[in-house]
XYZ file of C-alpha atoms in Angstrom:
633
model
C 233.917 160.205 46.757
C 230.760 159.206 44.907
C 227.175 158.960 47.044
C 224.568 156.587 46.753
C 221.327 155.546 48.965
C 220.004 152.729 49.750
C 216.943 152.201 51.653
C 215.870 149.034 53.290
C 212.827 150.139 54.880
C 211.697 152.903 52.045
C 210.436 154.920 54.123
C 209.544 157.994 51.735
C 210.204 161.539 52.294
C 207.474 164.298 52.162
C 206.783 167.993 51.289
C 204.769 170.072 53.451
C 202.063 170.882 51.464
C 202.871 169.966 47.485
C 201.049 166.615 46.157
C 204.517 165.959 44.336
C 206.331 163.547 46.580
C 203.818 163.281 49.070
C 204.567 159.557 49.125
C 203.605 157.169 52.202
C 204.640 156.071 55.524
C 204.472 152.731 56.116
C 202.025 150.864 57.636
C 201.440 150.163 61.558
C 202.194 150.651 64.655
C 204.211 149.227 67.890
C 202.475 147.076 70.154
C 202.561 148.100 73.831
C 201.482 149.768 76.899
C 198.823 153.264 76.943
C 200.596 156.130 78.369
C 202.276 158.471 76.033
C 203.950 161.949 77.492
C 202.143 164.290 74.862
C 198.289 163.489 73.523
C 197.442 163.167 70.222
C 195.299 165.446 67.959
C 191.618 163.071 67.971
C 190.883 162.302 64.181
C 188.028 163.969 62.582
C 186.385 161.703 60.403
C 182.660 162.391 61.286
C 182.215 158.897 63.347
C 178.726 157.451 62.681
C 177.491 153.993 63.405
C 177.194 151.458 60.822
C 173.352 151.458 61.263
C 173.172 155.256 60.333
C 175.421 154.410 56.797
C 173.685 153.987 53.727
C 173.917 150.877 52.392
C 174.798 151.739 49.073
C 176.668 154.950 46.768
C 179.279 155.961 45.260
C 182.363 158.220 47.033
C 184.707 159.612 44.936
C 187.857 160.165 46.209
C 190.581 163.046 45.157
C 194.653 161.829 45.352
C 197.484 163.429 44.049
C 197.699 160.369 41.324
C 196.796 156.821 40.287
C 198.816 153.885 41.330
C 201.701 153.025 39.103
C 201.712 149.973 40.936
C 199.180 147.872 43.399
C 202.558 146.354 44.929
C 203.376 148.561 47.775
C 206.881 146.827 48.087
C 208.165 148.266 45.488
C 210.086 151.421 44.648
C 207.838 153.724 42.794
C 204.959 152.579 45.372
C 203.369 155.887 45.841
C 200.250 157.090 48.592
C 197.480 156.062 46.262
C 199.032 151.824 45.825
C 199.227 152.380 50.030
C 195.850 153.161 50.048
C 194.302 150.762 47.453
C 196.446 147.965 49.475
C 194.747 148.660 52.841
C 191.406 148.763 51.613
C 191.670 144.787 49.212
C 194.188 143.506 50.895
C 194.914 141.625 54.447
C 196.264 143.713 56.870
C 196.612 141.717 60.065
C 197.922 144.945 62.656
C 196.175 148.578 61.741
C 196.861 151.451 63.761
C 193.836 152.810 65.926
C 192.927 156.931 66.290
C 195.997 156.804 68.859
C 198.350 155.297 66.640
C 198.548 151.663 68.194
C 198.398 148.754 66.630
C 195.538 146.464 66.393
C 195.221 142.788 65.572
C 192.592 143.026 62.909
C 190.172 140.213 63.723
C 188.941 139.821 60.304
C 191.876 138.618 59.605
C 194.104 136.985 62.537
C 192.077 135.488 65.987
C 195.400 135.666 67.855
C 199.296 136.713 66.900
C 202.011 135.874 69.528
C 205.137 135.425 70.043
C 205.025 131.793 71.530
C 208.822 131.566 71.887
C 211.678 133.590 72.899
C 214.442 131.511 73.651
C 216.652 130.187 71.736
C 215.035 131.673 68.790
C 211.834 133.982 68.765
C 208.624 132.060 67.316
C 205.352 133.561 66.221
C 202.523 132.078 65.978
C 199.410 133.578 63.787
C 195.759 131.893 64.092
C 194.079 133.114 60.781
C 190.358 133.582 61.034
C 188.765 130.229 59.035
C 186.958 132.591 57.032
C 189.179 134.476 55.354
C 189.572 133.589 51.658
C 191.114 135.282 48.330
C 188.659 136.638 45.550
C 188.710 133.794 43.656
C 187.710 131.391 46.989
C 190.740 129.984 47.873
C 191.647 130.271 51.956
C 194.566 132.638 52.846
C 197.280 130.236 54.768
C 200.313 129.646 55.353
C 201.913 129.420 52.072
C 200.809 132.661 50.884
C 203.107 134.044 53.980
C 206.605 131.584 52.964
C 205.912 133.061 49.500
C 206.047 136.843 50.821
C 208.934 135.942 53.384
C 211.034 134.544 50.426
C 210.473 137.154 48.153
C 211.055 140.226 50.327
C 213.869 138.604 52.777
C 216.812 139.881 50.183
C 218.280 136.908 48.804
C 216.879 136.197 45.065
C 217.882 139.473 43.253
C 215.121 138.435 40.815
C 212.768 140.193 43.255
C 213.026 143.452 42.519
C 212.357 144.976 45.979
C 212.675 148.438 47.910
C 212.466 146.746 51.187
C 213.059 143.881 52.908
C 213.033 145.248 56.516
C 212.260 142.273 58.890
C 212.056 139.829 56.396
C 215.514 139.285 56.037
C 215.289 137.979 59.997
C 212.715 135.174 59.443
C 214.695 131.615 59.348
C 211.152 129.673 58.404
C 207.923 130.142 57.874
C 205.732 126.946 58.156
C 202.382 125.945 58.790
C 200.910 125.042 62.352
C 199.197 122.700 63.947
C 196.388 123.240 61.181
C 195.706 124.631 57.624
C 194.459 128.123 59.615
C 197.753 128.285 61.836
C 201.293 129.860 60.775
C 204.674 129.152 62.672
C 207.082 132.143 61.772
C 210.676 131.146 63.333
C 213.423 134.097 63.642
C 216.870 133.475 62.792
C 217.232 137.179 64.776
C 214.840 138.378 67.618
C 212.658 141.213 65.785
C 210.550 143.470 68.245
C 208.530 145.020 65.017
C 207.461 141.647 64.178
C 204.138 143.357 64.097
C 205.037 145.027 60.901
C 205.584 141.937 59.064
C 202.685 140.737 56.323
C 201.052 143.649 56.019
C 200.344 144.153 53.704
C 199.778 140.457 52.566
C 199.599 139.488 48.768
C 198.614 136.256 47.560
C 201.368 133.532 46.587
C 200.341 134.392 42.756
C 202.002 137.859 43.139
C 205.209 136.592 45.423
C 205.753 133.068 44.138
C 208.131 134.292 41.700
C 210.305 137.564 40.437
C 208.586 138.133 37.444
C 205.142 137.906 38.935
C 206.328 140.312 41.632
C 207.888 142.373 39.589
C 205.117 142.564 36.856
C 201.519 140.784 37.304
C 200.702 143.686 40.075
C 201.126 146.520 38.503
C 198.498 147.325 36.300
C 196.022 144.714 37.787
C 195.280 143.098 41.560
C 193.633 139.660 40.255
C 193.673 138.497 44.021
C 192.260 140.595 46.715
C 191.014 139.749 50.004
C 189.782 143.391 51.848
C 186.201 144.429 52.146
C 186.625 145.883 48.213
C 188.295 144.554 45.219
C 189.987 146.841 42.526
C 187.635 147.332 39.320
C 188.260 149.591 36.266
C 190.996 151.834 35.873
C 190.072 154.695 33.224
C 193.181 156.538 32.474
C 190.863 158.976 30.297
C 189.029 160.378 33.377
C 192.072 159.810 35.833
C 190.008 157.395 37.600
C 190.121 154.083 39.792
C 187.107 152.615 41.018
C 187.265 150.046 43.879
C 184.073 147.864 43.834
C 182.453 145.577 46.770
C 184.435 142.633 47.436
C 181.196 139.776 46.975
C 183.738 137.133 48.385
C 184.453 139.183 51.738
C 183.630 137.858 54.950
C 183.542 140.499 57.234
C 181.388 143.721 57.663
C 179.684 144.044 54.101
C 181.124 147.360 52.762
C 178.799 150.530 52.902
C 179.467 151.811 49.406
C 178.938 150.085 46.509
C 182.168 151.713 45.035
C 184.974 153.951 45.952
C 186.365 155.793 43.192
C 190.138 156.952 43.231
C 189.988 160.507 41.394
C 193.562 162.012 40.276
C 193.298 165.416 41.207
C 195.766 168.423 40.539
C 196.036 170.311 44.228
C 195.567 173.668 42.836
C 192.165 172.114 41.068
C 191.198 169.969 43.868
C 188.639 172.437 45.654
C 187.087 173.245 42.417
C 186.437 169.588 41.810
C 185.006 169.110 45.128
C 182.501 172.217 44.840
C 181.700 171.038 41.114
C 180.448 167.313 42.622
C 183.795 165.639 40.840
C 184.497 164.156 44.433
C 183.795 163.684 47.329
C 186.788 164.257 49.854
C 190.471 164.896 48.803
C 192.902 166.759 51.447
C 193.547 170.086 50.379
C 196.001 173.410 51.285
C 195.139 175.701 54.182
C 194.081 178.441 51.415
C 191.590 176.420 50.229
C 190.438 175.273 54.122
C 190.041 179.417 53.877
C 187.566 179.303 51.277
C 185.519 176.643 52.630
C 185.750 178.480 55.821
C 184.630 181.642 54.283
C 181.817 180.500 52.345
C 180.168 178.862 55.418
C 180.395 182.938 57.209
C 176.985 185.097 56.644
C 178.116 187.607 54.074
C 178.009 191.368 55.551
C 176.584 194.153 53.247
C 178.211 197.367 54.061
C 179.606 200.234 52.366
C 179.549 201.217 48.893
C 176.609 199.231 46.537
C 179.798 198.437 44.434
C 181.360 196.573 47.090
C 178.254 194.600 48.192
C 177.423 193.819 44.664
C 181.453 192.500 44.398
C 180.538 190.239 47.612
C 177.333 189.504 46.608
C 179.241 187.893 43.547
C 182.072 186.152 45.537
C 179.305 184.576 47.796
C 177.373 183.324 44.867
C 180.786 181.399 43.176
C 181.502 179.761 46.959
C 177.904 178.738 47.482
C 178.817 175.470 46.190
C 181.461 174.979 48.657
C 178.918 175.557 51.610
C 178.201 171.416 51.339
C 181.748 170.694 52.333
C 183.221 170.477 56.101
C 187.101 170.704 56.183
C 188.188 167.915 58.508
C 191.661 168.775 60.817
C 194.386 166.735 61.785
C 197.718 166.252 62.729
C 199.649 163.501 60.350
C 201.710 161.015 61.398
C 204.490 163.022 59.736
C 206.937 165.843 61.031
C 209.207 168.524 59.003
C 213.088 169.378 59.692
C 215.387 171.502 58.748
C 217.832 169.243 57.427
C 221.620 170.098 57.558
C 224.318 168.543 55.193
C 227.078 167.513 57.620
C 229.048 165.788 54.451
C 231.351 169.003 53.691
C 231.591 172.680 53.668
C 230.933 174.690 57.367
C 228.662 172.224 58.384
C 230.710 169.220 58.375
C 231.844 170.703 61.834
C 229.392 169.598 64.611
C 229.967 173.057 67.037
C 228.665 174.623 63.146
C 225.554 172.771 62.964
C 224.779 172.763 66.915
C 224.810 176.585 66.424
C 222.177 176.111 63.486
C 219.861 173.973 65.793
C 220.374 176.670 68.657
C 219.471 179.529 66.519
C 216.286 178.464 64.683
C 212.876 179.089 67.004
C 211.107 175.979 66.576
C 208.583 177.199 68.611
C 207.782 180.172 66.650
C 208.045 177.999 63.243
C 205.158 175.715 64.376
C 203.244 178.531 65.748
C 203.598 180.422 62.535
C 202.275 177.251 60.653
C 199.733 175.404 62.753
C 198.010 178.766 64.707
C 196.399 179.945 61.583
C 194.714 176.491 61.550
C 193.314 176.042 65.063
C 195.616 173.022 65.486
C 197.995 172.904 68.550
C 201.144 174.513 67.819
C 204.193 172.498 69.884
C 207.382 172.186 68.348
C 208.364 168.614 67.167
C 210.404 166.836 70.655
C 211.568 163.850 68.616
C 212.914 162.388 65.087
C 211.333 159.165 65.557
C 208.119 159.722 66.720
C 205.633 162.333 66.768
C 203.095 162.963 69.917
C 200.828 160.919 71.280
C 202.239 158.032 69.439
C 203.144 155.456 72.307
C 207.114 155.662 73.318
C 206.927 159.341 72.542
C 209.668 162.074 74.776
C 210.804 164.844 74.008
C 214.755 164.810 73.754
C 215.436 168.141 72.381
C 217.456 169.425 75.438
C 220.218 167.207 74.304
C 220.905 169.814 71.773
C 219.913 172.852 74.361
C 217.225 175.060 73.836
C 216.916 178.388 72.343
C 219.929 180.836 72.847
C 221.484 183.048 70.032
C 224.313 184.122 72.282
C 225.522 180.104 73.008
C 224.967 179.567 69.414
C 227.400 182.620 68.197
C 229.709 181.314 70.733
C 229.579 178.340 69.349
C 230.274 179.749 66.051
C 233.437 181.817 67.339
C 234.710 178.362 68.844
C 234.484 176.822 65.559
C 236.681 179.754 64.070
C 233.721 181.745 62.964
C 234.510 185.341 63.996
C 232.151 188.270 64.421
C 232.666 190.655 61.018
C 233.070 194.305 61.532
C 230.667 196.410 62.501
C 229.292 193.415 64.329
C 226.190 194.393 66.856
C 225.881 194.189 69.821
C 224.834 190.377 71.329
C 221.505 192.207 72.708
C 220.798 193.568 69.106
C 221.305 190.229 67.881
C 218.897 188.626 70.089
C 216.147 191.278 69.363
C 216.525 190.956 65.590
C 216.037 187.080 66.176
C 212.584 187.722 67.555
C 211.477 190.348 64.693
C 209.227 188.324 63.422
C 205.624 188.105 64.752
C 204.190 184.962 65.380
C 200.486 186.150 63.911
C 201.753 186.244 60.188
C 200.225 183.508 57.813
C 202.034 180.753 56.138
C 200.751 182.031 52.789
C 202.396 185.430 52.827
C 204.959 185.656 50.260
C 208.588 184.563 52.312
C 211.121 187.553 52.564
C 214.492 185.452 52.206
C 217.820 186.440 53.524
C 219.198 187.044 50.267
C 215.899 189.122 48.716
C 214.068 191.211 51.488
C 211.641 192.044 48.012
C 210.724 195.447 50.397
C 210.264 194.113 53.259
C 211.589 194.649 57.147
C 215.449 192.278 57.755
C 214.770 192.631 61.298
C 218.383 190.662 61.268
C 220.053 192.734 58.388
C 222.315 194.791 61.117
C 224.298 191.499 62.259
C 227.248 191.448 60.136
C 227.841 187.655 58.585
C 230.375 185.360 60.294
C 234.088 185.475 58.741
C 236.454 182.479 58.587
C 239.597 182.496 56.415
C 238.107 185.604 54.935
C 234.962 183.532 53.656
C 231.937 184.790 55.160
C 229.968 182.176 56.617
C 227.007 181.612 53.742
C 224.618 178.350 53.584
C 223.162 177.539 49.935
C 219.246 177.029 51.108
C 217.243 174.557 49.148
C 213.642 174.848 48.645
C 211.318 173.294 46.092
C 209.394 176.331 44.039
C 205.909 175.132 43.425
C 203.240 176.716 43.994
C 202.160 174.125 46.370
C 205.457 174.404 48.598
C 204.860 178.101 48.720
C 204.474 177.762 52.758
C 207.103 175.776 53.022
C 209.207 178.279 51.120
C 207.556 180.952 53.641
C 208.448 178.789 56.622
C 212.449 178.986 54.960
C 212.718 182.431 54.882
C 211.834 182.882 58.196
C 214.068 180.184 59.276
C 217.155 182.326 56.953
C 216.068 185.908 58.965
C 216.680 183.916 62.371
C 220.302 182.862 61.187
C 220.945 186.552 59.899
C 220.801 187.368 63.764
C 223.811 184.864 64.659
C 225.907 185.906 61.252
C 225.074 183.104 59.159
C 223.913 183.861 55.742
C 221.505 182.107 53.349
C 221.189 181.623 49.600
C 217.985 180.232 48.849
C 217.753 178.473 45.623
C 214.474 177.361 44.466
C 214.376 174.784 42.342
C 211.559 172.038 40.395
C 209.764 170.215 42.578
C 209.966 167.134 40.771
C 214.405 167.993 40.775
C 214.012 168.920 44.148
C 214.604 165.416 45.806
C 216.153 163.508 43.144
C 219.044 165.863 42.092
C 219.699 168.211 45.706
C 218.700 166.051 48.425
C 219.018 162.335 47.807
C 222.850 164.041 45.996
C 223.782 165.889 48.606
C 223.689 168.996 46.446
C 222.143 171.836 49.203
C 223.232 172.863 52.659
C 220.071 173.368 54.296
C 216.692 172.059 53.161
C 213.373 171.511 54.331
C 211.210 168.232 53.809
C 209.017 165.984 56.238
C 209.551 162.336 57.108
C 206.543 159.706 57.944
C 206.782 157.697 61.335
C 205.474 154.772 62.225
C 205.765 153.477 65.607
C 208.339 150.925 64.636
C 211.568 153.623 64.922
C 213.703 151.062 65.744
C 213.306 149.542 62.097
C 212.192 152.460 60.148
C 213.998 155.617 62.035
C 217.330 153.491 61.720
C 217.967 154.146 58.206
C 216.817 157.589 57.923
C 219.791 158.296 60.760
C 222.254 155.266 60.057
C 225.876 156.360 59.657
C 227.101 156.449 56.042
C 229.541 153.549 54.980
C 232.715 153.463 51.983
C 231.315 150.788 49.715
C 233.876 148.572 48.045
C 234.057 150.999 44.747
C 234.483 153.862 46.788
C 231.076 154.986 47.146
C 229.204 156.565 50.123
C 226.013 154.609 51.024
C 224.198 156.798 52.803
C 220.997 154.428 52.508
C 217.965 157.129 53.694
C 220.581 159.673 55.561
C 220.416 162.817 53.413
C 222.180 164.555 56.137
C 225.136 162.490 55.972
C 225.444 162.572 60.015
C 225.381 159.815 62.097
C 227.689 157.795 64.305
C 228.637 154.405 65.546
C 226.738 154.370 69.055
C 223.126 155.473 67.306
C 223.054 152.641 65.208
C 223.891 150.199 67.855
C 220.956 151.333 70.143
C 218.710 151.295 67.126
C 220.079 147.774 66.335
C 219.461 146.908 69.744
C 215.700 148.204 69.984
C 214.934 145.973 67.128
C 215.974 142.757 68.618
C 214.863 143.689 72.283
C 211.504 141.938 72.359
C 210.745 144.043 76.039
C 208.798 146.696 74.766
C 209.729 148.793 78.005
C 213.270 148.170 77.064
C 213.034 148.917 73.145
C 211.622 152.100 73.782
C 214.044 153.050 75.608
C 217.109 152.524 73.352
C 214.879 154.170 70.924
C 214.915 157.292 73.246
C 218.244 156.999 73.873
C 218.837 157.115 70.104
C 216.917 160.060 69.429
C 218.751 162.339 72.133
C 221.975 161.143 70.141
C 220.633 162.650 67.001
C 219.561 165.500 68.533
C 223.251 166.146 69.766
C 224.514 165.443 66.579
C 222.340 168.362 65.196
C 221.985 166.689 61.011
C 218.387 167.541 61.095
C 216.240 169.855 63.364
C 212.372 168.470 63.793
C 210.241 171.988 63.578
C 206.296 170.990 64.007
C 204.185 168.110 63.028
C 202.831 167.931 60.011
C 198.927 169.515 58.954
C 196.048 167.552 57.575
C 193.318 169.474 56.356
C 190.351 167.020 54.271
C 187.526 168.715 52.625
C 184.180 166.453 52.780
C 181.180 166.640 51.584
C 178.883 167.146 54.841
C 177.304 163.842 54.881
C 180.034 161.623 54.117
C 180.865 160.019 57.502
C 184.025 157.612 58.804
C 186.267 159.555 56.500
C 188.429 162.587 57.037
C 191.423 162.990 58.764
C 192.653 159.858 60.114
C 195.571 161.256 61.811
C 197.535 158.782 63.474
C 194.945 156.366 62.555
C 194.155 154.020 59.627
C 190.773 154.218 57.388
C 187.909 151.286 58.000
C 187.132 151.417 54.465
C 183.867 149.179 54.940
C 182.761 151.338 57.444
C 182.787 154.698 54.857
C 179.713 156.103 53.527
C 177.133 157.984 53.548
C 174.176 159.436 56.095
C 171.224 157.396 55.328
């Protein structure tokens, strides 16, 4: 049988550390209550009053690449059209530093739902002052206009997502001309998601203006900054004040998008090229290093060597690195669609074997950032409705897992060792080694100690139990590729063998995962704090299509089951937050159990900045407040 996805929600998938498919989640948050059962890593963004902000410069900002689109609703929508969208366009709920979401005033003075029964009605009460570039007020037809393009039924729209949309019955305009009436055919708890971002009725009105007039120009904004000139020569696209906006005046004159190689990006930043651009933990290092007082000991050769290092970092002694935790977690992902993993007591023994703990000490230590293991595939902590459900899959334990593997018909090989060697080769490794070491994989030890090499691999039909181990071979994934070897020495001490196969990055999504062509993989997901929409697909159970096809829509591990997509289907029509967070809960346990894909540690952010640029960084969990960036007067 054939496989294809389908995503309604396009929620994009994410390396650890390589710019290449670094794409973004989407954007904002739940609405509810404060408590959350783990606390979230503050942003760093150098907070300043507006009154301490210059009132004028230019920032220049470093991103993987320029937009190949400014509509973020469709498919090859990528980071940089995500953040160009929040910073000219309406966005009536933004996440705050904790990840809620927040009624943007410029924008809406009130959003409720007015009605539940028998159909769910919201009412929005635009701000009077809020116009498009060109003067004309944002109402209520700019909203039926996005609702009937994205709500899936003109295939003329050429759209990767329709999530919510496809719920609205009417959209209509209130009492006044600053007043929208949005009536549900279907109760939608995210409703909060919806219009956001909002385009003007000149880019939804029809399928060839969606599908074409955004895409190398935004004629229409209505944010605190308006796009300006794209120069594909330099890689550049500048953002310029908005003279038509109506809220806080914007700080900097312009805000220049920079496309900026990963590997290059620190020796932009030190040259003046930009101004802040997130970069890899080697390069948080450097900056780290060339802040220290340089030590002259020893030999005059070896002070003269230091003296020479110091003088190429001075310029890097400007810059801050900003820390974070994103939004984002990464799994070990485990193809349930054939081979030994298609059995459930297989990949339960996987998820028992692998020391998440150790994995996100080994990663986020070296950093200063707080090392817990990921608790949840829908959420990641101190976002509201956050639990840990991991106990549904049982915690650490090499001897339940080989049990588990002898009850699936996986038998100890000969010479087998002992269970108590087997659980001291699973802790060989030592928790103070650094992501950037070069990774020691089950199948090349390249010299070094196989703590598990004395466990003989698992036999089954006279097969010996061996997992093909996917990992993108970039130089930018090189910790993830470090965090996969590690992962392949903890299986060695259960009898479960690994091939890792490194492959192109830009291959590594299209033709292995989204195909189904690996057994084990790892790659990060977004979340927002609407699971019950955008967790659903990611998890959904795969479905025959009528030419014999498998849709697996966003699934890559091709496990799921009947009773987690009801309770995510329920969440998103149970308009009790309370309630909805619960089914969402309830969900998550169910995928733990079902052991497709193994959460490991939430995801780094490390931004360098220069010193005095202030209300930029690492947002974290939160959004940017793009009039507020700037400069220190």
């Amino acid at each position: 049988m054939s496989i294809r996805t389908r995503s309604r929600t396009h929620r994009s998938a994410v390396l650890l550390t390589a710019g290449a498919l670094a794409l973004p989640a989407l954007a904002g948050c739940s609405a509810g209550g404060d408590d959350t059962e783990a606390a979230a890593v503050p942003q760093d963004i150098a907070v300043a009053p507006r009154a301490k902000v210059a009132d004028k410069g230019t920032l220049t900002w470093a991103v993987d690449a320029l937009p190949t689109t400014f509509n973020t609703f469709q498919a090859d929508a990528d980071a940089s059209a995500q953040r160009v969208a929040e910073a000219v366009l309406p966005t009536l709920f933004t996440p705050d530093a904790q990840g809620r979401p927040q009624r943007d005033a410029d924008y809406l003075l009130s959003a409720e739902v007015i009605q539940r029964e028998p159909r769910q009605v919201v009412r929005y009460k635009l701000n009077p002052g809020a116009v498009w570039s060109d003067g004309s007020a944002i109402t209520a037809t700019d909203f039926e206009a996005q609702w009937k393009a994205l709500r899936g039924q003109d295939s003329s729209y050429w759209t990767a997502r329709n999530a919510g949309y496809e719920r609205i019955d009417r959209v209509e305009r209130g009492a006044d001309a600053h007043e929208v009436k949005v009536t549900f055919a279907k109760a939608y708890a995210d409703w909060t998601s919806l219009f956001t971002p909002l385009y003007p009725k000149a880019v939804m009105g029809s399928g060839s203006a969606f599908n074409d007039s955004a895409r190398k120009e935004l004629k229409l904004s209505a944010g605190p900054f308006k796009v300006g000139a794209r120069d594909d020569s330099e890689h550049t696209l500048t953002l310029v004040r908005n003279p038509r906006w109506w809220g806080d005046r914007a700080k900097l004159d312009k805000l220049v998008l920079s496309a900026v190689p990963r590997e290059r990006r620190i020796d932009a930043l030190a040259a003046g090229k930009a101004d802040l651009g997130e970069i890899t933990a080697a390069a948080a290092e450097r900056i780290a290093r060339a802040g220290r007082p340089q030590k002259e000991k020893g030999d005059k050769g070896g002070a003269a060597r230091r003296r020479a290092a110091a003088a190429a970092d001075a310029a890097l002694r400007g810059l801050v690195v900003r820390k974070s935790l994103e939004p984002a977690y990464t799994q070990l992902a485990l193809n349930g669609a054939s081979g030994p993993l298609a059995d459930e007591r297989v990949r339960r023994a996987i998820a028992r074997a692998v020391d998440r703990k150790d994995l996100a000490g080994y990663v986020l230590k070296p950093l200063g950032l707080p090392a817990d293991p990921m608790g949840s595939h829908v959420l990641v902590a101190g976002q509201q409705g956050y639990e840990d459900n991991s106990d549904a899959i049982g915690s650490l334990d090499p001897h339940a897992a080989q049990a588990l593997l002898a009850d699936a018909g996986w038998k100890e090989g000969r010479g087998a060792a002992p269970q108590k060697k087997a659980e001291a080769a699973h802790a060989g490794h030592k928790a103070d080694e650094k992501p950037e070491e070069k990774g020691r994989g089950a199948r090349d030890s390249g010299g070094g100690k196989s703590a598990a090499a004395a466990v003989p691999p698992r036999i089954k039909d006279g097969k010996k139990l061996t997992l093909r181990f996917v990992l993108p071979k970039g130089a930018g994934a090189e910790p993830l590729r470090a965090v996969g070897d590690r992962i392949a020495h903890q299986l060695e001490a259960i009898g479960v063998r690994t091939e890792i196969t490194k492959v192109d990055d830009a291959a590594f999504f299209k033709d292995h995962i989204a195909s189904g062509d690996f057994d084990l993989a790892l790659y990060s997901w977004p979340t927002t704090a609407y699971p019950a929409t955008d967790a659903r697909p990611i998890f959904a159970k795969p479905q025959p299509a009528a030419d014999g096809s498998l849709v697996v829509e966003q699934n890559y591990s091709r496990v799921g089951t009947d009773q987690i997509d009801r309770l995510f289907d329920q969440a998103s029509t149970e308009l009790d937050t309370d309630a909805s967070r619960d089914l969402v809960a309830r969900a998550d346990a169910r995928i733990w159990a079902a052991a497709g894909s193994i959460p490991l540690y939430q995801r780094p952010q490390l931004v360098a900045a220069r010193k005095n640029v202030v209300n930029a960084g690492a947002f974290g969990l939160g959004a940017p407040r793009y009039q507020d960036i700037g400069f220190l007067r």
